[in-house]
Coordinates of C-alpha atoms and ligand atoms in Angstrom, one line a residue:
M1 CA 76.3 94.8 70.2
R2 CA 77.3 91.6 72.0
L3 CA 79.3 90.4 69.3
S4 CA 81.5 93.5 69.0
I5 CA 81.5 93.3 73.0
I6 CA 83.2 89.5 72.5
F7 CA 85.3 90.9 70.0
F8 CA 86.7 93.6 72.2
F9 CA 87.5 91.3 74.5
L10 CA 89.7 89.5 72.5
V11 CA 91.4 92.1 70.5
L12 CA 92.3 94.0 73.3
F13 CA 92.8 91.7 75.9
P14 CA 96.4 91.1 75.2
C15 CA 96.9 95.0 75.6
F16 CA 95.8 94.9 79.3
N17 CA 97.8 91.7 79.7
L18 CA 101.1 93.6 79.1
S19 CA 100.2 96.6 81.5
G20 CA 99.1 94.0 83.9
S21 CA 102.3 92.1 84.0
Q22 CA 104.1 94.8 85.8
S23 CA 101.8 95.6 88.5
Y24 CA 101.5 92.6 90.7
N25 CA 104.5 90.2 91.7
A26 CA 102.5 87.7 93.0
M27 CA 98.9 86.1 93.4
F28 CA 98.0 84.3 97.0
S29 CA 94.6 82.3 96.5
F30 CA 92.2 81.2 99.3
G31 CA 89.0 79.1 98.8
D32 CA 87.4 76.1 97.7
S33 CA 86.9 73.9 94.8
L34 CA 85.9 77.2 92.5
S35 CA 89.5 77.8 92.9
D36 CA 91.4 74.9 93.9
T37 CA 94.2 73.7 91.6
G38 CA 95.4 70.9 92.9
N39 CA 95.4 70.6 96.8
V40 CA 93.0 68.3 96.5
V41 CA 92.7 65.8 93.4
V42 CA 89.6 63.4 93.5
A43 CA 88.2 63.0 90.5
G44 CA 89.9 61.9 87.2
L45 CA 89.1 62.8 83.5
P46 CA 86.9 64.1 82.1
Y47 CA 87.7 66.6 84.4
G48 CA 90.7 68.5 82.5
M49 CA 89.8 67.3 79.2
S50 CA 89.8 70.5 77.6
F51 CA 92.6 72.6 78.3
F52 CA 95.2 70.4 80.6
G53 CA 94.4 67.0 78.8
R54 CA 94.3 65.8 82.1
P55 CA 92.9 65.9 85.9
T56 CA 94.7 68.9 87.7
G57 CA 92.8 69.0 90.9
R58 CA 90.7 71.6 89.4
C59 CA 86.5 71.2 89.1
S60 CA 86.5 71.8 85.4
N61 CA 86.8 70.7 82.3
G62 CA 89.7 73.7 81.8
R63 CA 91.2 76.8 83.5
L64 CA 89.4 78.6 86.4
V65 CA 88.4 82.0 87.0
I66 CA 91.9 82.2 89.2
D67 CA 93.7 80.6 86.0
F68 CA 92.3 83.3 83.8
I69 CA 93.7 86.0 86.5
A70 CA 96.7 85.1 86.7
E71 CA 97.2 84.9 82.4
A72 CA 96.2 88.4 82.3
L73 CA 98.3 89.5 85.1
G74 CA 101.4 87.5 83.7
L75 CA 101.7 85.3 86.6
P76 CA 102.1 81.7 86.4
L77 CA 99.1 79.5 87.4
L78 CA 99.2 79.1 90.6
P79 CA 100.9 76.0 92.2
P80 CA 98.7 74.6 95.1
S81 CA 100.2 75.2 98.2
T82 CA 101.2 71.8 98.7
A83 CA 103.0 71.2 95.8
K84 CA 106.6 69.3 96.4
G85 CA 109.6 71.1 95.0
K86 CA 107.9 74.4 93.9
S87 CA 108.7 78.2 94.0
F88 CA 106.1 80.1 95.4
L89 CA 107.2 83.7 94.8
R90 CA 105.0 84.7 92.1
G91 CA 102.2 83.3 94.3
A92 CA 100.6 80.5 95.8
N93 CA 97.0 78.7 96.0
F94 CA 95.4 77.5 99.2
A95 CA 92.0 76.3 98.2
Y96 CA 90.9 73.3 99.2
T97 CA 88.0 71.6 97.4
A98 CA 85.2 70.9 99.8
A99 CA 86.4 73.8 102.3
T100 CA 84.2 75.6 104.2
T101 CA 84.8 79.1 105.8
L102 CA 84.2 78.0 109.3
G103 CA 85.9 75.4 111.2
F104 CA 85.5 72.1 111.9
R105 CA 84.0 72.9 115.4
F106 CA 81.4 75.1 113.9
F107 CA 80.1 72.2 112.2
H108 CA 80.2 69.4 115.1
R109 CA 78.6 71.1 117.8
R110 CA 76.1 71.5 115.4
G111 CA 76.2 67.7 115.0
L112 CA 77.2 68.5 111.1
S113 CA 80.9 67.4 110.9
S114 CA 80.4 64.2 109.1
G115 CA 79.5 66.0 106.4
L116 CA 82.7 67.9 106.1
W117 CA 85.6 66.4 103.7
V118 CA 88.8 68.2 104.5
N119 CA 89.7 70.7 107.5
A120 CA 90.8 73.5 105.5
S121 CA 88.6 76.5 106.8
L122 CA 89.7 79.7 105.8
S123 CA 91.7 80.5 109.0
S124 CA 93.1 77.4 108.5
Q125 CA 94.1 78.3 104.9
I126 CA 95.7 81.8 106.0
R127 CA 97.9 80.0 108.7
S128 CA 99.7 77.8 105.7
F129 CA 99.9 81.3 104.0
E130 CA 101.5 82.5 107.5
Q131 CA 103.8 79.6 107.5
M132 CA 104.8 80.2 104.1
V133 CA 105.9 83.8 104.1
P134 CA 109.2 83.3 105.8
S135 CA 110.3 81.6 102.8
L136 CA 109.6 84.4 100.6
C137 CA 111.0 87.6 101.6
N138 CA 113.1 88.1 104.8
S139 CA 113.0 91.0 106.8
S140 CA 109.3 92.2 108.2
Q141 CA 109.7 95.4 106.1
E142 CA 110.7 93.5 103.1
C143 CA 107.5 91.2 103.4
K144 CA 105.3 93.8 104.0
E145 CA 106.6 95.7 100.8
Y146 CA 106.7 92.3 98.9
L147 CA 103.0 91.6 99.9
S148 CA 101.4 95.1 99.4
K149 CA 102.4 94.2 95.1
S150 CA 100.8 90.7 95.6
L151 CA 97.1 90.1 94.6
F152 CA 94.9 88.2 97.2
V153 CA 91.5 86.7 96.0
V154 CA 89.6 85.3 99.0
G155 CA 87.2 83.2 98.5
E156 CA 84.8 82.4 97.0
F157 CA 83.9 81.3 100.6
G158 CA 80.1 80.1 101.8
G159 CA 78.8 77.5 99.2
N160 CA 80.2 74.6 101.3
D161 CA 79.2 75.9 104.7
Y162 CA 75.9 76.0 103.2
N163 CA 75.2 73.0 101.5
T164 CA 76.8 70.9 104.4
P165 CA 73.7 71.6 106.4
I166 CA 71.3 71.7 103.4
F167 CA 72.3 68.3 101.9
A168 CA 71.9 67.1 105.5
G169 CA 68.5 68.0 105.6
R170 CA 68.4 71.1 107.8
S171 CA 65.7 74.0 107.5
L172 CA 66.9 77.0 105.4
K173 CA 65.7 78.7 108.4
Q174 CA 68.8 77.4 110.3
V175 CA 71.1 77.9 107.6
Y176 CA 70.4 81.4 107.4
T177 CA 71.9 81.7 110.7
F178 CA 75.2 80.5 109.9
V179 CA 75.5 83.3 107.1
P180 CA 76.6 86.3 109.5
K181 CA 79.3 83.8 110.9
V182 CA 80.3 82.9 107.4
I183 CA 80.6 86.7 106.6
H184 CA 82.1 87.5 109.7
A185 CA 85.0 84.7 109.0
I186 CA 85.7 86.2 105.7
H187 CA 85.9 89.4 107.1
S188 CA 88.4 88.5 109.8
G189 CA 90.4 87.1 107.5
V190 CA 90.6 89.9 105.2
E191 CA 91.7 91.9 108.2
R192 CA 94.5 89.5 109.0
L193 CA 96.1 89.6 105.9
I194 CA 95.8 93.1 105.9
G195 CA 98.1 93.0 108.9
H196 CA 100.4 91.0 107.1
G197 CA 100.8 94.0 104.5
A198 CA 98.0 93.0 101.7
T199 CA 96.6 96.3 100.1
E200 CA 94.9 94.6 96.5
I201 CA 92.2 92.1 97.8
V202 CA 89.8 90.7 95.9
V203 CA 86.6 89.2 97.6
P204 CA 84.3 87.1 95.4
G205 CA 80.7 87.0 96.5
M206 CA 78.8 83.2 95.7
L207 CA 77.3 81.6 92.7
P208 CA 73.4 81.3 92.3
I209 CA 73.1 77.9 93.7
G210 CA 69.7 77.9 93.2
C211 CA 70.5 77.5 89.1
F212 CA 73.0 74.5 89.7
P213 CA 71.7 71.4 88.0
M214 CA 72.4 69.4 91.1
Y215 CA 69.8 71.6 93.4
L216 CA 67.4 72.0 90.8
T217 CA 67.5 67.9 90.4
L218 CA 67.3 67.2 94.3
Y219 CA 65.0 70.0 95.5
S220 CA 62.7 70.0 91.7
T221 CA 59.2 71.0 92.8
W222 CA 55.8 70.6 91.1
N223 CA 54.9 74.4 92.0
T224 CA 56.0 76.6 89.5
N225 CA 55.9 79.7 92.4
D226 CA 59.2 77.9 93.6
Y227 CA 61.1 78.9 90.9
T228 CA 62.6 82.1 89.1
D229 CA 61.5 83.4 85.8
I230 CA 64.6 81.7 83.9
G231 CA 63.7 78.4 86.0
C232 CA 66.0 78.4 89.3
L233 CA 65.3 78.0 92.7
N234 CA 64.1 80.8 94.4
K235 CA 64.9 79.9 97.9
F236 CA 68.4 79.1 97.4
N237 CA 69.2 82.1 94.9
N238 CA 67.9 83.9 98.1
L239 CA 70.0 82.6 100.3
T240 CA 72.8 83.1 98.2
S241 CA 71.9 87.0 97.6
Y242 CA 71.7 87.2 101.4
H243 CA 74.9 86.5 101.7
N244 CA 76.3 88.4 99.1
S245 CA 74.4 91.4 100.2
L246 CA 76.1 91.0 104.0
L247 CA 79.3 90.6 102.3
R248 CA 79.4 93.6 100.1
R249 CA 78.6 95.6 103.2
R250 CA 81.2 94.2 105.5
L251 CA 83.5 94.8 102.7
Q252 CA 82.3 98.4 102.3
G253 CA 83.1 98.8 106.3
L254 CA 86.6 97.3 105.6
Q255 CA 87.3 99.6 102.7
R256 CA 86.5 102.3 104.6
R257 CA 88.5 101.6 108.1
Y258 CA 91.6 100.3 105.6
S259 CA 91.7 103.5 103.0
W260 CA 95.1 102.5 102.0
T261 CA 94.0 99.2 100.7
R262 CA 92.0 98.4 97.8
I263 CA 89.1 95.7 98.3
R264 CA 87.3 94.5 95.8
Y265 CA 84.1 92.7 95.5
A266 CA 84.1 90.4 92.5
D267 CA 80.2 89.0 91.3
F268 CA 79.8 85.7 90.3
F269 CA 75.9 85.9 90.6
D270 CA 75.1 88.4 88.0
P271 CA 77.1 87.1 85.2
T272 CA 75.9 83.7 85.9
I273 CA 72.1 84.8 85.8
Q274 CA 73.0 86.6 82.8
F275 CA 74.3 83.4 81.2
I276 CA 71.3 82.0 82.0
T277 CA 68.8 84.4 80.4
S278 CA 70.7 84.9 77.2
P279 CA 72.9 81.9 76.7
T280 CA 73.2 82.4 73.1
Q281 CA 74.5 86.0 73.2
Y282 CA 77.0 84.6 75.4
G283 CA 77.8 81.7 73.5
F284 CA 75.9 79.3 75.3
S285 CA 73.7 76.9 73.6
D286 CA 69.6 77.0 75.1
G287 CA 70.3 73.7 76.2
G288 CA 73.4 74.5 77.9
A289 CA 72.1 76.9 80.4
L290 CA 70.6 74.6 82.9
K291 CA 71.9 71.4 82.3
A292 CA 75.1 70.1 83.3
C293 CA 77.5 68.8 80.2
C294 CA 79.1 66.4 82.3
G295 CA 76.7 64.0 84.1
A296 CA 73.8 61.5 83.5
G297 CA 74.1 60.8 79.9
G298 CA 71.2 62.8 79.3
R299 CA 68.7 61.3 82.0
G300 CA 66.7 63.8 83.8
D301 CA 65.7 67.2 83.2
Y302 CA 69.1 68.7 84.1
N303 CA 71.5 65.9 83.7
V304 CA 72.5 65.2 87.1
N305 CA 72.0 61.9 88.1
L306 CA 73.7 61.1 92.0
E307 CA 74.4 57.4 91.0
A308 CA 75.9 58.5 87.8
K309 CA 78.0 61.9 89.1
C310 CA 80.8 63.5 86.4
A311 CA 83.9 61.0 86.0
E312 CA 81.7 58.2 87.6
P313 CA 80.7 55.0 86.0
G314 CA 77.8 55.4 83.9
S315 CA 78.2 59.1 83.8
D316 CA 79.1 60.7 80.2
V317 CA 80.6 64.1 79.0
C318 CA 79.3 66.6 76.2
S319 CA 80.9 66.8 73.1
N320 CA 81.3 70.6 73.5
P321 CA 81.7 71.4 77.0
S322 CA 82.1 75.6 75.6
V323 CA 78.4 75.9 75.1
Y324 CA 77.5 74.7 78.5
V325 CA 77.3 76.9 81.9
S326 CA 77.5 74.3 84.1
W327 CA 80.0 71.7 83.8
D328 CA 79.0 68.8 86.6
G329 CA 76.2 70.1 87.9
I330 CA 78.1 72.3 90.6
H331 CA 81.0 74.0 89.0
L332 CA 80.8 75.9 85.8
T333 CA 82.7 75.0 82.5
E334 CA 85.9 76.6 81.3
A335 CA 83.9 78.8 79.1
A336 CA 81.6 80.4 81.8
Y337 CA 84.9 81.0 84.0
R338 CA 86.7 82.7 81.6
L339 CA 83.7 84.9 80.8
I340 CA 83.3 85.7 84.4
A341 CA 87.1 86.4 84.7
N342 CA 87.2 89.1 81.9
G343 CA 84.0 90.7 83.9
W344 CA 86.4 91.2 86.9
L345 CA 89.7 92.2 84.9
R346 CA 87.7 94.6 82.9
G347 CA 84.5 95.3 84.5
P348 CA 81.4 95.3 85.1
Y349 CA 81.9 92.0 87.4
A350 CA 84.6 94.3 89.9
K351 CA 84.4 97.6 91.1
P352 CA 87.0 98.7 90.2
P353 CA 88.2 96.1 87.9
I354 CA 91.3 94.6 88.4
L355 CA 93.2 95.5 85.6
Q356 CA 92.6 99.3 86.5
Q357 CA 95.2 100.3 88.4
N358 CA 94.0 103.6 89.7
Ligands
NAG401 C1 89.3 67.4 111.0 O1 89.7 67.7 112.0 C2 89.0 67.1 113.5 C3 89.9 67.3 114.6 O2 89.8 68.6 114.8 C4 89.0 65.4 113.6 O3 88.1 65.0 114.3 C5 88.2 65.4 111.9 O4 88.4 64.0 111.8 C6 89.5 66.1 110.9 N1 88.1 65.5 110.0 C7 89.2 65.2 108.3 C8 87.9 65.2 107.4 O5 90.1 65.4 108.1
NAG402 C1 116.9 86.4 102.1 O1 118.4 86.8 102.3 C2 119.1 85.5 101.6 C3 120.4 85.8 102.0 O2 120.8 87.1 102.3 C4 119.1 85.8 100.3 O3 120.0 84.6 99.6 C5 117.5 85.4 99.8 O4 117.5 85.4 98.5 C6 116.6 86.2 100.1 N1 115.2 86.0 100.0 C7 114.1 86.5 99.4 C8 112.9 85.8 99.4 O5 114.7 87.8 99.2
NAG403 C1 62.8 85.6 97.1 O1 63.1 86.7 97.1 C2 61.9 87.2 95.9 C3 62.5 88.6 96.0 O2 63.0 89.1 96.8 C4 61.0 87.1 96.7 O3 59.7 87.9 95.6 C5 60.9 85.8 97.1 O4 59.4 85.8 97.7 C6 62.0 85.0 98.2 N1 61.2 83.5 97.9 C7 61.7 82.5 98.8 C8 61.2 81.4 98.8 O5 62.4 83.4 100.0

């Protein structure tokens, strides 16, 4: 059954490829390290080892979900918005590794700004987009038309808004109070893009952070009740589920209000849980479900060591990243991103699927 589904992906994919290429003239992406394609390049090899052969700023061994979407739509891999001498007529990527949804002031007021690496909130990413628009189209009528034929991917957002207080030792009770503010900011961002003429919008939810080898290592406990049946930390997955359920609800409201647009929620959570629940059905190894591929040379239950993170001295990388779900303890491997992208493009992880035009 599973094999035949995978076969179906492989064989039919080129056909969708062709139909998709006619429908979007460009793609614009906003987000954090799940979608940054080069605005921030922090780590060297083995980042990029499996596809680009060099570090590109992507936090994985190869392509990200956004790259597989670009390929399926017949668009070039998105250039980072800060790239020099590039044309952005077919799209740009405003995502920044470590970006939060909320701005500096929000964290500063709560004594958390020292945990921020970049000033690249969703609102400031959209401001960069607004500054680029005049180079993409001339009259306001032309811009509306051009942007209505572009695909907007707003997210993932949220991961860094929550790990900033969590890593600073704040209580989850406090972190929960951030969630409605994060969702409100995403909601406002989507509305602002609709105001510029966006009609095709994809909004990804969060990954199950309680399954990240990094969280599993930092917050391991002896109490088996703290873990889900597949070995993830309950309380962090619950936080993610809360974020995702609020987000979905707000997106439904937006969809009702802007009936001429199509706003899709794209799910990172369920597919990742499925990879971990039944790794071999998706081409992963049993050992690759909750252990990072790139990390601490096999030390620790999850191959994560803060003293030897991926690409740092003392770290090493697995020989076959494609059988691992997690690349570096936080981000996923190209293999996992490819499967998730397929689920967004063709279903069932985005409704309606991105390649379904009507
Ligand atoms: C972000 O901006 C604030 C002022 O708005 C500044 O104080 C802070 O140093 C900046 N942080 C980074 C990481 O650039
Ligand atoms: C805007 O107008 C100029 C002059 O007519 C033209 O050369 C240029 O290609 C136009 N730009 C776009 C993005 O259509
Ligand atoms: C997480 O959610 C599950 C299911 O809703 C619930 O049974 C569990 O008690 C929650 N655990 C924590 C730590 O929040």
